[in-house]
C-alpha positions as a Markdown table, in Angstrom:
| # | Residue | x | y | z |
|---|---|---|---|---|
| 1 | Met | 45.1 | 11.8 | -38.9 |
| 2 | Pro | 48.4 | 12.9 | -37.5 |
| 3 | Ser | 50.7 | 10.4 | -35.8 |
| 4 | Ile | 51.6 | 10.6 | -32.0 |
| 5 | Phe | 55.1 | 11.5 | -33.0 |
| 6 | Glu | 53.9 | 14.5 | -35.0 |
| 7 | Phe | 52.0 | 15.8 | -32.0 |
| 8 | Ala | 55.2 | 15.4 | -29.9 |
| 9 | Met | 57.3 | 17.1 | -32.6 |
| 10 | Leu | 55.0 | 20.1 | -32.6 |
| 11 | Ser | 54.8 | 20.2 | -28.8 |
| 12 | Ser | 58.6 | 20.5 | -28.9 |
| 13 | Glu | 58.8 | 23.0 | -31.8 |
| 14 | Ile | 56.5 | 25.5 | -29.9 |
| 15 | Tyr | 59.3 | 26.0 | -27.4 |
| 16 | Ser | 61.3 | 27.8 | -30.1 |
| 17 | Asp | 61.5 | 31.6 | -29.8 |
| 18 | Ile | 59.9 | 31.8 | -33.1 |
| 19 | Pro | 58.2 | 28.5 | -34.1 |
| 20 | Ser | 58.8 | 27.5 | -37.7 |
| 21 | Asp | 57.7 | 24.8 | -40.1 |
| 22 | Ala | 58.4 | 21.3 | -39.0 |
| 23 | Gly | 58.0 | 17.9 | -40.6 |
| 24 | Gly | 55.8 | 19.1 | -43.4 |
| 25 | Trp | 53.7 | 21.2 | -41.0 |
| 26 | Thr | 53.5 | 24.9 | -41.8 |
| 27 | Val | 52.8 | 27.7 | -39.3 |
| 28 | Ser | 49.6 | 29.4 | -40.2 |
| 29 | Ala | 49.2 | 31.5 | -37.1 |
| 30 | Asn | 51.2 | 32.1 | -33.9 |
| 31 | Lys | 51.3 | 34.1 | -30.7 |
| 32 | Leu | 54.8 | 34.7 | -29.4 |
| 33 | Lys | 55.7 | 34.9 | -25.7 |
| 34 | Trp | 57.6 | 38.2 | -25.4 |
| 35 | Ala | 57.1 | 38.6 | -21.7 |
| 36 | Ser | 56.8 | 36.4 | -18.6 |
| 37 | Gly | 53.2 | 35.2 | -18.0 |
| 38 | Glu | 52.3 | 35.4 | -21.7 |
| 39 | Leu | 50.9 | 32.6 | -23.7 |
| 40 | Gln | 52.8 | 31.2 | -26.6 |
| 41 | Ala | 50.9 | 29.2 | -29.2 |
| 42 | Ala | 50.9 | 28.4 | -32.9 |
| 43 | Val | 48.6 | 26.7 | -35.4 |
| 44 | Phe | 50.4 | 24.2 | -37.6 |
| 45 | Thr | 48.7 | 22.9 | -40.8 |
| 46 | Lys | 49.4 | 20.0 | -43.1 |
| 47 | Asn | 47.1 | 18.4 | -45.7 |
| 48 | Arg | 44.2 | 20.5 | -44.4 |
| 49 | Gln | 44.6 | 19.2 | -40.9 |
| 50 | Ser | 45.5 | 21.8 | -38.2 |
| 51 | Ile | 47.1 | 21.3 | -34.8 |
| 52 | Val | 47.3 | 24.1 | -32.2 |
| 53 | Ala | 50.4 | 23.7 | -30.0 |
| 54 | Phe | 50.8 | 25.4 | -26.6 |
| 55 | Lys | 54.1 | 26.2 | -25.1 |
| 56 | Gly | 54.9 | 24.6 | -21.7 |
| 57 | Thr | 56.8 | 25.7 | -18.5 |
| 58 | Thr | 59.8 | 27.9 | -19.0 |
| 59 | Gly | 60.0 | 30.3 | -16.1 |
| 60 | Gly | 58.9 | 31.4 | -12.6 |
| 61 | Thr | 55.5 | 32.6 | -13.7 |
| 62 | Asp | 54.9 | 29.3 | -15.5 |
| 63 | Phe | 55.8 | 27.3 | -12.4 |
| 64 | Leu | 53.3 | 29.3 | -10.4 |
| 65 | Ala | 50.7 | 28.4 | -13.1 |
| 66 | Asp | 51.7 | 24.7 | -12.7 |
| 67 | Phe | 51.1 | 24.9 | -8.9 |
| 68 | Lys | 47.7 | 26.5 | -9.5 |
| 69 | Leu | 46.8 | 23.7 | -11.9 |
| 70 | Gly | 47.8 | 21.1 | -9.3 |
| 71 | Val | 45.2 | 22.5 | -6.9 |
| 72 | Cys | 42.5 | 23.0 | -9.6 |
| 73 | Met | 42.8 | 26.8 | -9.7 |
| 74 | Asn | 42.0 | 28.6 | -13.0 |
| 75 | Ser | 44.8 | 30.5 | -14.7 |
| 76 | Ser | 44.7 | 33.5 | -17.1 |
| 77 | Tyr | 46.5 | 31.1 | -19.6 |
| 78 | Phe | 43.2 | 29.3 | -20.2 |
| 79 | Arg | 41.4 | 32.5 | -21.2 |
| 80 | Lys | 44.2 | 33.5 | -23.5 |
| 81 | Ala | 44.5 | 30.1 | -25.0 |
| 82 | Glu | 40.7 | 29.8 | -25.6 |
| 83 | Ala | 40.7 | 33.2 | -27.3 |
| 84 | Phe | 43.6 | 32.2 | -29.5 |
| 85 | Val | 41.8 | 29.0 | -30.6 |
| 86 | Glu | 38.6 | 30.8 | -31.3 |
| 87 | Lys | 40.4 | 33.4 | -33.5 |
| 88 | Asn | 42.9 | 31.2 | -35.3 |
| 89 | Ala | 41.9 | 27.5 | -35.3 |
| 90 | Pro | 39.8 | 26.2 | -38.1 |
| 91 | Ala | 37.1 | 23.6 | -37.7 |
| 92 | Gly | 38.4 | 20.2 | -36.9 |
| 93 | Ala | 41.6 | 21.4 | -35.3 |
| 94 | Leu | 43.4 | 19.3 | -32.7 |
| 95 | Leu | 45.3 | 20.5 | -29.6 |
| 96 | Thr | 48.6 | 19.5 | -28.1 |
| 97 | Gly | 51.3 | 20.6 | -25.6 |
| 98 | His | 53.9 | 19.5 | -23.1 |
| 99 | Ser | 53.8 | 20.2 | -19.4 |
| 100 | Leu | 51.9 | 23.4 | -18.8 |
| 101 | Gly | 51.1 | 23.4 | -22.5 |
| 102 | Gly | 49.5 | 20.0 | -22.1 |
| 103 | Ala | 47.4 | 21.2 | -19.2 |
| 104 | Ile | 46.1 | 24.1 | -21.3 |
| 105 | Ala | 45.3 | 21.7 | -24.1 |
| 106 | Gln | 43.2 | 19.6 | -21.7 |
| 107 | Val | 41.2 | 22.5 | -20.3 |
| 108 | Val | 40.5 | 24.1 | -23.7 |
| 109 | Gly | 39.9 | 20.7 | -25.3 |
| 110 | His | 37.4 | 19.8 | -22.6 |
| 111 | Arg | 35.6 | 23.1 | -22.7 |
| 112 | Lys | 35.3 | 23.3 | -26.5 |
| 113 | Lys | 35.0 | 19.5 | -27.2 |
| 114 | Met | 38.2 | 19.5 | -29.2 |
| 115 | Pro | 40.5 | 16.4 | -29.3 |
| 116 | Phe | 43.9 | 16.7 | -27.7 |
| 117 | Val | 47.2 | 14.9 | -27.1 |
| 118 | Thr | 49.5 | 15.9 | -24.2 |
| 119 | Phe | 52.9 | 15.0 | -23.0 |
| 120 | Asn | 54.1 | 14.9 | -19.3 |
| 121 | Ala | 51.3 | 17.2 | -18.4 |
| 122 | Pro | 49.6 | 17.6 | -15.0 |
| 123 | Gly | 46.0 | 16.6 | -14.5 |
| 124 | Val | 43.6 | 19.6 | -14.4 |
| 125 | Ala | 40.2 | 18.0 | -13.3 |
| 126 | Leu | 38.6 | 18.2 | -9.9 |
| 127 | Leu | 36.9 | 14.9 | -10.4 |
| 128 | Pro | 37.3 | 12.0 | -12.9 |
| 129 | Asn | 35.6 | 12.5 | -16.2 |
| 130 | Phe | 32.5 | 10.2 | -16.2 |
| 131 | Gly | 32.0 | 8.0 | -19.3 |
| 132 | Thr | 35.7 | 7.7 | -20.2 |
| 133 | Ser | 37.9 | 4.6 | -20.2 |
| 134 | Ser | 40.1 | 6.3 | -17.5 |
| 135 | Phe | 37.3 | 6.9 | -15.1 |
| 136 | Gly | 38.1 | 3.9 | -12.9 |
| 137 | Arg | 41.9 | 4.6 | -12.8 |
| 138 | Asn | 41.3 | 8.3 | -11.9 |
| 139 | Leu | 38.7 | 7.4 | -9.3 |
| 140 | Ser | 41.3 | 5.1 | -7.6 |
| 141 | Gln | 43.7 | 8.0 | -7.3 |
| 142 | Leu | 41.3 | 10.1 | -5.3 |
| 143 | Asn | 42.1 | 10.7 | -1.6 |
| 144 | Pro | 40.4 | 12.9 | 1.0 |
| 145 | Val | 43.4 | 15.2 | 1.5 |
| 146 | Met | 44.1 | 16.0 | -2.1 |
| 147 | Gly | 40.4 | 16.1 | -2.8 |
| 148 | Ala | 40.0 | 18.8 | -0.1 |
| 149 | Ile | 43.0 | 20.7 | -1.5 |
| 150 | Arg | 41.6 | 20.6 | -5.0 |
| 151 | Ala | 38.1 | 21.7 | -3.8 |
| 152 | Ala | 39.7 | 24.6 | -2.0 |
| 153 | Gly | 41.7 | 25.5 | -5.1 |
| 154 | Thr | 38.5 | 25.4 | -7.2 |
| 155 | Val | 36.7 | 27.8 | -4.8 |
| 156 | Ala | 39.7 | 30.2 | -4.8 |
| 157 | Gly | 40.1 | 30.0 | -8.5 |
| 158 | Ala | 36.4 | 30.7 | -9.0 |
| 159 | Ala | 36.6 | 33.8 | -6.8 |
| 160 | Arg | 39.6 | 35.1 | -8.9 |
| 161 | His | 38.4 | 34.0 | -12.3 |
| 162 | Pro | 34.6 | 33.7 | -12.1 |
| 163 | Arg | 34.0 | 33.6 | -15.9 |
| 164 | Gln | 36.5 | 30.8 | -16.3 |
| 165 | Ala | 34.8 | 28.9 | -13.5 |
| 166 | Ala | 31.5 | 29.3 | -15.1 |
| 167 | Lys | 32.9 | 27.9 | -18.4 |
| 168 | Asp | 34.2 | 24.9 | -16.5 |
| 169 | Phe | 30.8 | 24.4 | -14.8 |
| 170 | Cys | 29.0 | 24.5 | -18.1 |
| 171 | Ala | 31.5 | 22.0 | -19.6 |
| 172 | Leu | 31.0 | 19.4 | -16.8 |
| 173 | Pro | 28.8 | 17.1 | -18.9 |
| 174 | Asn | 31.4 | 17.1 | -21.8 |
| 175 | Lys | 33.3 | 13.9 | -22.5 |
| 176 | Ser | 37.1 | 14.5 | -22.9 |
| 177 | Asp | 38.5 | 13.1 | -26.1 |
| 178 | Gly | 42.2 | 13.1 | -25.3 |
| 179 | Leu | 45.4 | 11.1 | -24.8 |
| 180 | Asn | 48.0 | 12.0 | -22.1 |
| 181 | Tyr | 51.5 | 10.4 | -22.6 |
| 182 | Arg | 53.9 | 10.5 | -19.7 |
| 183 | Leu | 57.2 | 8.9 | -18.5 |
| 184 | Ser | 56.8 | 6.7 | -15.4 |
| 185 | Gly | 59.4 | 8.7 | -13.5 |
| 186 | Asp | 58.0 | 12.2 | -14.3 |
| 187 | Leu | 56.7 | 14.0 | -11.3 |
| 188 | Ile | 54.7 | 16.8 | -12.9 |
| 189 | Ser | 52.4 | 14.4 | -14.7 |
| 190 | Gln | 51.6 | 12.5 | -11.5 |
| 191 | Ala | 49.8 | 15.6 | -10.2 |
| 192 | Gly | 46.1 | 16.0 | -10.5 |
| 193 | Ile | 43.4 | 14.1 | -12.4 |
| 194 | His | 43.7 | 14.0 | -16.2 |
| 195 | Arg | 41.1 | 14.7 | -18.8 |
| 196 | Gly | 41.1 | 11.8 | -21.2 |
| 197 | Lys | 43.2 | 8.6 | -21.1 |
| 198 | Val | 46.7 | 8.4 | -19.6 |
| 199 | Ile | 49.4 | 6.3 | -21.3 |
| 200 | Thr | 52.5 | 5.7 | -19.2 |
| 201 | Leu | 55.8 | 4.7 | -20.8 |
| 202 | Ser | 58.6 | 3.0 | -18.8 |
| 203 | Gly | 61.6 | 4.1 | -20.8 |
| 204 | Ala | 65.1 | 4.7 | -19.3 |
| 205 | Asp | 65.4 | 5.9 | -15.7 |
| 206 | Tyr | 67.8 | 8.8 | -16.6 |
| 207 | Asp | 69.7 | 8.2 | -13.4 |
| 208 | Gly | 66.6 | 9.2 | -11.4 |
| 209 | Asn | 66.9 | 12.8 | -12.7 |
| 210 | Pro | 63.3 | 14.3 | -12.5 |
| 211 | Leu | 64.2 | 17.1 | -14.9 |
| 212 | Ala | 65.4 | 14.5 | -17.5 |
| 213 | Gln | 62.2 | 12.5 | -16.9 |
| 214 | His | 60.1 | 15.6 | -17.6 |
| 215 | Ser | 62.1 | 16.6 | -20.7 |
| 216 | Met | 60.1 | 16.7 | -24.0 |
| 217 | Asp | 63.2 | 15.6 | -25.9 |
| 218 | Asn | 63.6 | 12.5 | -23.8 |
| 219 | Leu | 59.8 | 11.7 | -24.0 |
| 220 | Met | 60.0 | 12.1 | -27.8 |
| 221 | Phe | 62.9 | 9.6 | -27.9 |
| 222 | Glu | 60.9 | 7.1 | -25.8 |
| 223 | Ile | 57.8 | 7.5 | -28.0 |
| 224 | Ala | 59.9 | 6.8 | -31.1 |
| 225 | Glu | 61.7 | 3.8 | -29.6 |
| 226 | Ser | 58.5 | 2.2 | -28.3 |
| 227 | Gly | 56.8 | 2.4 | -31.7 |
| 228 | Ile | 53.9 | 4.4 | -30.3 |
| 229 | Gly | 55.0 | 7.3 | -32.4 |
| 230 | Asp | 53.7 | 5.7 | -35.5 |
| 231 | Arg | 50.2 | 5.3 | -34.1 |
| 232 | Thr | 47.6 | 7.8 | -35.1 |
| 233 | Phe | 45.3 | 9.6 | -32.7 |
| 234 | His | 42.2 | 7.7 | -33.8 |
């Protein structure tokens, strides 16, 4: 089983204009982002284990997608990501991503019952996932105002993407098998309710710079320094 650091490494590599082999992982399939609003993803394979990595936020269209995620609206990224996985990911593949890429991994992983590991990603669920170890923590985060906003976002998203909403409805009974790593000072990963378990790392304060707290490079450093990077997913 891959280590947490390997998931982080591939979540970083997918930001490259053309993702390449990294740490013994070879690219077996990819979809490059040639235009704003397009999905970028790649399948990395090592010792018969495959990981699908999704690229995170890089531009204005992606920031709009982040906002939609925060209020539980569906995005065309989910449809494109699911299609990429269905076409290219072998059985037993795992999912990963940073920021928006991690949100995509949560959604696709929950719908298709695929394990995932995310980094500084926003939560994407309307309600806590019953039957998981994070249920109590996520339940404690609920408040009437944000609950109403997420409910409104869900309705609006269903009107715009009815097929996506139907998939999410059918996936409601699914149990999410995922880990979400975040830095304590990161703002993006504080939004929403996560699928799976959330692991918060204290790390450095980076002079209170929110962009530095959200950086994949800095999160990779903290994962390596904490020793968590040597752990495996299961």
